[in-house]
Amino acid sequence: MSFASDTKQELCREPVHRRCCAVAESYGVLLFCNTFSDKLIRIVTESRDFAQRLPGLFKKAFSVSFDDLPDVEQGGKLIFQIHDRAAIARIYEAFGLTAENNLALHINLGVLEEECDRISFLRGAFLAGGSVTDPEKRYHLELTTSHLKVSNEAYSLLLEQSFQPKDTMRNGSSVLYFKQSDAIEDFLTLIGAPVCAMRIMEAKVEKDLRNGVNRRVNCETANLGKAVDAAQEQIAAIRQLHTAGVLEQLPEKLQKTAQLRVEHPEATLTELAQLHEPILTKSAVNHRLRKLMEAAKE
């Protein structure tokens, strides 16, 4: 299964003990689902776990049943529908709405007075209109609804919960989204998916470790390349001095360093210093090699 499916599966394991929470979660579902009007309620999902949760959720919240139920065992999209006007009117009434006076749907915050109700609402919104990307690929979580007013009020609701979502329009729908891993972790933990939130944290740690290792390897490779290039230049200078008959005229200590450099072309300055008798410091070897380079230039 995908990471989004795993997340919805975890959310659907969250029990609904209180009717107010069932109403609030259903509210989120309806405002972020496919269709919510006075003539038709239509919820479309590919999540089998969400599909199994829906009938019980609506029964607890409104004491209504779906008129059309999908076969949860079938593949593809699952469609739930209510077209009974009396059932829809009962649902509207639970939210303090009437079909005649609420042509543009909005969030009635009076239904979400308690903290548990706000959390349940956001859980329902994610189950119906939410998605989250596999953290191994990138960090992205979004809530999508066709009701602009609902999206604006959900934005304010998220701000009250200390979140800072971004918003955009896509194909006529309003989208609230997060691209920061910390915000996604906190949101999933809030609505009841702490295990999936932990998976994001683990993915982030693994990415940081891989990036750190890659940076170190690249840095070491670059430094090694520079050291090899420098050693080749030094050896070329020493051979030039030898060909010109100048090397034998230099001080004995420079000749010794030149000999060791030619015999150990792969050695670092530290290793080269250890080969001297007595042992020299890295800076002393570097100083001698610079003298040889300068002599070659002259």
Tab-separated table of C-alpha atoms in Angstrom:
chain	number	residue	atom	x	y	z
A	1	MET	CA	0.000	0.000	0.000
A	2	SER	CA	0.985	3.620	-0.445
A	3	PHE	CA	1.995	5.847	2.443
A	4	ALA	CA	-1.298	7.770	2.070
A	5	SER	CA	-3.243	4.502	2.327
A	6	ASP	CA	-1.276	3.497	5.416
A	7	THR	CA	-2.048	6.871	6.967
A	8	LYS	CA	-5.794	6.574	6.353
A	9	GLN	CA	-5.718	3.022	7.630
A	10	GLU	CA	-4.169	4.224	10.892
A	11	LEU	CA	-6.695	7.065	11.191
A	12	CYS	CA	-9.579	4.640	10.703
A	13	ARG	CA	-8.420	2.665	13.712
A	14	GLU	CA	-9.140	5.717	15.879
A	15	PRO	CA	-12.324	4.907	17.845
A	16	VAL	CA	-15.226	7.369	17.970
A	17	HIS	CA	-16.661	7.251	21.490
A	18	ARG	CA	-18.711	10.450	21.561
A	19	ARG	CA	-21.516	11.425	19.216
A	20	CYS	CA	-20.211	15.012	18.982
A	21	CYS	CA	-16.916	13.668	17.631
A	22	ALA	CA	-18.775	11.501	15.103
A	23	VAL	CA	-20.740	14.556	13.966
A	24	ALA	CA	-17.566	16.650	13.695
A	25	GLU	CA	-15.664	13.975	11.740
A	26	SER	CA	-18.647	13.497	9.419
A	27	TYR	CA	-18.751	17.276	8.960
A	28	GLY	CA	-15.155	17.228	7.746
A	29	VAL	CA	-15.928	14.314	5.451
A	30	LEU	CA	-18.927	16.039	3.877
A	31	LEU	CA	-17.279	19.424	3.342
A	32	PHE	CA	-14.244	17.808	1.668
A	33	CYS	CA	-16.025	15.012	-0.212
A	34	ASN	CA	-17.199	14.821	-3.825
A	35	THR	CA	-20.750	16.199	-3.450
A	36	PHE	CA	-22.685	17.665	-0.499
A	37	SER	CA	-25.939	19.340	-1.477
A	38	ASP	CA	-29.582	19.323	-0.459
A	39	LYS	CA	-30.262	16.832	-3.280
A	40	LEU	CA	-27.293	14.467	-3.093
A	41	ILE	CA	-24.460	13.382	-0.844
A	42	ARG	CA	-21.755	11.546	-2.760
A	43	ILE	CA	-18.518	10.335	-1.160
A	44	VAL	CA	-15.850	8.779	-3.377
A	45	THR	CA	-12.805	7.033	-1.944
A	46	GLU	CA	-10.201	4.430	-2.810
A	47	SER	CA	-9.464	3.673	0.845
A	48	ARG	CA	-11.015	0.378	1.939
A	49	ASP	CA	-10.463	1.280	5.572
A	50	PHE	CA	-12.304	4.582	5.182
A	51	ALA	CA	-15.088	2.794	3.293
A	52	GLN	CA	-15.529	0.377	6.178
A	53	ARG	CA	-15.596	3.245	8.690
A	54	LEU	CA	-18.142	5.443	6.899
A	55	PRO	CA	-21.442	3.566	7.495
A	56	GLY	CA	-20.873	3.253	11.238
A	57	LEU	CA	-19.718	6.856	11.471
A	58	PHE	CA	-22.876	8.225	9.818
A	59	LYS	CA	-25.069	5.894	11.833
A	60	LYS	CA	-23.569	7.178	15.080
A	61	ALA	CA	-23.647	10.827	13.997
A	62	PHE	CA	-27.042	11.106	12.309
A	63	SER	CA	-28.799	7.730	12.634
A	64	VAL	CA	-28.950	7.541	8.845
A	65	SER	CA	-27.798	4.916	6.351
A	66	PHE	CA	-26.411	5.279	2.863
A	67	ASP	CA	-28.835	4.653	0.032
A	68	ASP	CA	-26.091	3.319	-2.222
A	69	LEU	CA	-23.228	1.265	-0.808
A	70	PRO	CA	-20.258	-0.060	-2.800
A	71	ASP	CA	-18.765	-3.509	-2.596
A	72	VAL	CA	-15.704	-2.902	-0.453
A	73	GLU	CA	-14.056	-5.996	-1.941
A	74	GLN	CA	-14.145	-4.587	-5.469
A	75	GLY	CA	-11.240	-2.669	-6.953
A	76	GLY	CA	-11.037	0.979	-7.956
A	77	LYS	CA	-13.079	3.801	-6.526
A	78	LEU	CA	-15.804	3.189	-3.949
A	79	ILE	CA	-18.901	5.402	-4.088
A	80	PHE	CA	-21.332	6.090	-1.214
A	81	GLN	CA	-24.537	8.023	-1.891
A	82	ILE	CA	-27.477	9.459	0.042
A	83	HIS	CA	-30.289	10.928	-2.026
A	84	ASP	CA	-33.158	10.606	0.444
A	85	ARG	CA	-34.225	14.227	1.097
A	86	ALA	CA	-35.332	13.521	4.700
A	87	ALA	CA	-31.948	11.957	5.561
A	88	ILE	CA	-30.063	14.845	3.975
A	89	ALA	CA	-32.239	17.366	5.849
A	90	ARG	CA	-31.396	15.594	9.120
A	91	ILE	CA	-27.698	15.870	8.328
A	92	TYR	CA	-28.014	19.565	7.468
A	93	GLU	CA	-29.871	20.121	10.717
A	94	ALA	CA	-27.090	18.488	12.752
A	95	PHE	CA	-24.731	21.172	11.455
A	96	GLY	CA	-27.146	24.031	12.110
A	97	LEU	CA	-27.700	24.435	8.377
A	98	THR	CA	-30.690	24.462	6.083
A	99	ALA	CA	-30.557	23.721	2.392
A	100	GLU	CA	-32.612	26.822	1.583
A	101	ASN	CA	-30.378	29.283	3.454
A	102	ASN	CA	-26.948	27.767	2.811
A	103	LEU	CA	-26.378	27.852	-0.915
A	104	ALA	CA	-22.656	28.330	-0.268
A	105	LEU	CA	-21.460	25.810	2.294
A	106	HIS	CA	-19.309	26.995	5.162
A	107	ILE	CA	-17.977	25.665	8.472
A	108	ASN	CA	-20.317	26.290	11.384
A	109	LEU	CA	-17.782	26.669	14.186
A	110	GLY	CA	-20.589	26.278	16.701
A	111	VAL	CA	-20.496	22.565	15.886
A	112	LEU	CA	-16.760	22.505	16.683
A	113	GLU	CA	-16.666	24.182	20.073
A	114	GLU	CA	-14.594	21.503	21.838
A	115	GLU	CA	-11.004	20.643	21.020
A	116	CYS	CA	-11.872	17.001	20.307
A	117	ASP	CA	-14.460	18.171	17.772
A	118	ARG	CA	-11.931	20.315	15.881
A	119	ILE	CA	-9.507	17.396	15.741
A	120	SER	CA	-12.260	15.047	14.556
A	121	PHE	CA	-13.285	17.555	11.871
A	122	LEU	CA	-9.730	17.735	10.520
A	123	ARG	CA	-9.486	13.943	10.571
A	124	GLY	CA	-12.675	13.694	8.502
A	125	ALA	CA	-11.423	16.362	6.103
A	126	PHE	CA	-8.216	14.411	5.529
A	127	LEU	CA	-9.990	11.071	5.111
A	128	ALA	CA	-12.302	12.511	2.436
A	129	GLY	CA	-10.182	15.147	0.715
A	130	GLY	CA	-6.651	14.665	1.925
A	131	SER	CA	-3.481	13.082	0.614
A	132	VAL	CA	0.103	12.787	1.788
A	133	THR	CA	3.200	11.921	-0.244
A	134	ASP	CA	5.643	9.152	0.596
A	135	PRO	CA	8.320	10.898	2.725
A	136	GLU	CA	11.019	8.873	0.975
A	137	LYS	CA	10.255	10.971	-2.121
A	138	ARG	CA	9.244	14.390	-0.782
A	139	TYR	CA	7.209	16.123	1.919
A	140	HIS	CA	3.701	17.150	0.881
A	141	LEU	CA	0.289	16.935	2.567
A	142	GLU	CA	-2.867	18.584	1.258
A	143	LEU	CA	-6.584	19.020	1.897
A	144	THR	CA	-8.751	19.645	-1.170
A	145	THR	CA	-12.337	20.906	-1.329
A	146	SER	CA	-14.538	22.372	-4.054
A	147	HIS	CA	-15.925	24.951	-1.570
A	148	LEU	CA	-13.756	28.070	-1.406
A	149	LYS	CA	-15.484	29.394	1.711
A	150	VAL	CA	-14.925	26.081	3.487
A	151	SER	CA	-11.233	26.158	2.545
A	152	ASN	CA	-10.828	29.700	3.883
A	153	GLU	CA	-12.492	28.780	7.174
A	154	ALA	CA	-10.462	25.562	7.425
A	155	TYR	CA	-7.368	27.729	6.930
A	156	SER	CA	-8.404	29.818	9.945
A	157	LEU	CA	-9.117	26.664	11.929
A	158	LEU	CA	-5.621	25.371	11.197
A	159	LEU	CA	-4.132	28.702	12.261
A	160	GLU	CA	-5.923	28.318	15.610
A	161	GLN	CA	-4.221	24.922	15.926
A	162	SER	CA	-0.814	26.635	15.420
A	163	PHE	CA	-0.358	25.479	11.805
A	164	GLN	CA	0.739	27.679	8.901
A	165	PRO	CA	-0.692	26.070	5.737
A	166	LYS	CA	-0.226	27.368	2.213
A	167	ASP	CA	-3.203	27.665	-0.132
A	168	THR	CA	-3.723	27.466	-3.878
A	169	MET	CA	-6.368	26.717	-6.518
A	170	ARG	CA	-6.200	23.612	-8.703
A	171	ASN	CA	-8.747	22.613	-11.345
A	172	GLY	CA	-11.437	24.734	-9.706
A	173	SER	CA	-10.812	23.304	-6.238
A	174	SER	CA	-9.202	24.997	-3.262
A	175	VAL	CA	-6.144	23.299	-1.779
A	176	LEU	CA	-4.528	23.767	1.625
A	177	TYR	CA	-1.111	22.171	1.845
A	178	PHE	CA	2.064	21.683	3.900
A	179	LYS	CA	5.547	21.099	2.504
A	180	GLN	CA	7.459	21.196	5.788
A	181	SER	CA	8.082	17.782	7.330
A	182	ASP	CA	7.643	19.129	10.885
A	183	ALA	CA	4.190	20.537	10.077
A	184	ILE	CA	3.106	17.269	8.430
A	185	GLU	CA	4.334	15.259	11.412
A	186	ASP	CA	2.456	17.497	13.846
A	187	PHE	CA	-0.730	17.441	11.763
A	188	LEU	CA	-0.802	13.644	11.443
A	189	THR	CA	-0.089	13.251	15.145
A	190	LEU	CA	-2.913	15.655	15.984
A	191	ILE	CA	-5.563	13.857	13.917
A	192	GLY	CA	-4.590	10.374	15.107
A	193	ALA	CA	-1.762	8.965	12.956
A	194	PRO	CA	1.353	9.152	15.191
A	195	VAL	CA	2.888	5.991	13.698
A	196	CYS	CA	2.901	7.463	10.187
A	197	ALA	CA	4.199	10.731	11.620
A	198	MET	CA	7.082	8.737	13.118
A	199	ARG	CA	7.786	7.224	9.707
A	200	ILE	CA	8.244	10.749	8.337
A	201	MET	CA	10.680	11.522	11.147
A	202	GLU	CA	12.613	8.317	10.408
A	203	ALA	CA	12.713	9.087	6.681
A	204	LYS	CA	14.007	12.579	7.448
A	205	VAL	CA	16.764	11.208	9.707
A	206	GLU	CA	17.801	8.688	7.037
A	207	LYS	CA	17.900	11.428	4.396
A	208	ASP	CA	19.994	13.643	6.653
A	209	LEU	CA	22.394	10.761	7.335
A	210	ARG	CA	22.709	9.924	3.632
A	211	ASN	CA	23.252	13.564	2.740
A	212	GLY	CA	25.843	13.903	5.485
A	213	VAL	CA	27.725	10.808	4.289
A	214	ASN	CA	27.575	11.994	0.684
A	215	ARG	CA	28.905	15.415	1.662
A	216	ARG	CA	31.771	13.842	3.600
A	217	VAL	CA	32.608	11.438	0.770
A	218	ASN	CA	32.516	14.251	-1.790
A	219	CYS	CA	34.678	16.429	0.433
A	220	GLU	CA	37.196	13.631	1.034
A	221	THR	CA	37.253	12.796	-2.670
A	222	ALA	CA	37.849	16.434	-3.546
A	223	ASN	CA	40.623	16.733	-0.965
A	224	LEU	CA	42.192	13.504	-2.186
A	225	GLY	CA	42.107	14.788	-5.748
A	226	LYS	CA	43.798	18.006	-4.689
A	227	ALA	CA	46.443	16.058	-2.756
A	228	VAL	CA	47.160	13.813	-5.755
A	229	ASP	CA	47.438	16.807	-8.087
A	230	ALA	CA	49.760	18.586	-5.658
A	231	ALA	CA	51.945	15.478	-5.304
A	232	GLN	CA	52.257	15.145	-9.084
A	233	GLU	CA	53.286	18.789	-9.386
A	234	GLN	CA	55.881	18.302	-6.642
A	235	ILE	CA	57.318	15.183	-8.309
A	236	ALA	CA	57.458	16.959	-11.679
A	237	ALA	CA	59.356	19.843	-10.047
A	238	ILE	CA	61.812	17.457	-8.348
A	239	ARG	CA	62.511	15.654	-11.641
A	240	GLN	CA	63.041	18.997	-13.335
A	241	LEU	CA	65.582	19.927	-10.658
A	242	HIS	CA	67.302	16.549	-11.061
A	243	THR	CA	67.463	16.879	-14.867
A	244	ALA	CA	68.914	20.368	-14.571
A	245	GLY	CA	71.532	19.135	-12.081
A	246	VAL	CA	70.224	21.523	-9.437
A	247	LEU	CA	68.805	18.971	-6.963
A	248	GLU	CA	72.267	17.746	-5.914
A	249	GLN	CA	73.266	21.319	-5.098
A	250	LEU	CA	70.368	21.890	-2.672
A	251	PRO	CA	70.659	21.388	1.106
A	252	GLU	CA	70.679	17.745	2.201
A	253	LYS	CA	67.341	18.080	4.052
A	254	LEU	CA	65.600	19.239	0.846
A	255	GLN	CA	67.185	16.361	-1.069
A	256	LYS	CA	65.910	13.884	1.533
A	257	THR	CA	62.358	15.247	1.324
A	258	ALA	CA	62.543	15.169	-2.484
A	259	GLN	CA	63.681	11.539	-2.413
A	260	LEU	CA	60.841	10.501	-0.073
A	261	ARG	CA	58.260	12.334	-2.168
A	262	VAL	CA	59.362	10.532	-5.362
A	263	GLU	CA	59.456	7.149	-3.561
A	264	HIS	CA	55.992	7.687	-1.998
A	265	PRO	CA	53.889	9.656	-4.507
A	266	GLU	CA	50.593	8.628	-2.857
A	267	ALA	CA	51.606	9.649	0.670
A	268	THR	CA	49.878	12.590	2.370
A	269	LEU	CA	51.945	15.335	3.987
A	270	THR	CA	51.325	13.771	7.389
A	271	GLU	CA	52.470	10.351	6.171
A	272	LEU	CA	55.475	11.920	4.456
A	273	ALA	CA	56.429	13.649	7.704
A	274	GLN	CA	56.374	10.280	9.512
A	275	LEU	CA	58.848	8.822	6.988
A	276	HIS	CA	61.566	11.311	7.899
A	277	GLU	CA	64.264	10.544	10.458
A	278	PRO	CA	63.832	12.241	12.778
A	279	ILE	CA	60.078	12.613	12.259
A	280	LEU	CA	59.026	16.043	11.051
A	281	THR	CA	55.857	18.030	11.414
A	282	LYS	CA	53.381	18.341	8.555
A	283	SER	CA	54.121	22.063	8.250
A	284	ALA	CA	57.886	21.394	8.043
A	285	VAL	CA	57.405	18.961	5.144
A	286	ASN	CA	55.076	21.396	3.429
A	287	HIS	CA	57.679	24.149	3.820
A	288	ARG	CA	60.403	21.970	2.243
A	289	LEU	CA	58.203	21.012	-0.680
A	290	ARG	CA	57.407	24.687	-1.301
A	291	LYS	CA	61.147	25.392	-1.368
A	292	LEU	CA	61.615	22.660	-3.981
A	293	MET	CA	58.748	24.091	-6.068
A	294	GLU	CA	60.254	27.579	-5.898
A	295	ALA	CA	63.673	26.251	-6.888
A	296	ALA	CA	62.151	24.526	-9.898
A	297	LYS	CA	60.452	27.737	-10.993
A	298	GLU	CA	63.739	29.638	-10.715
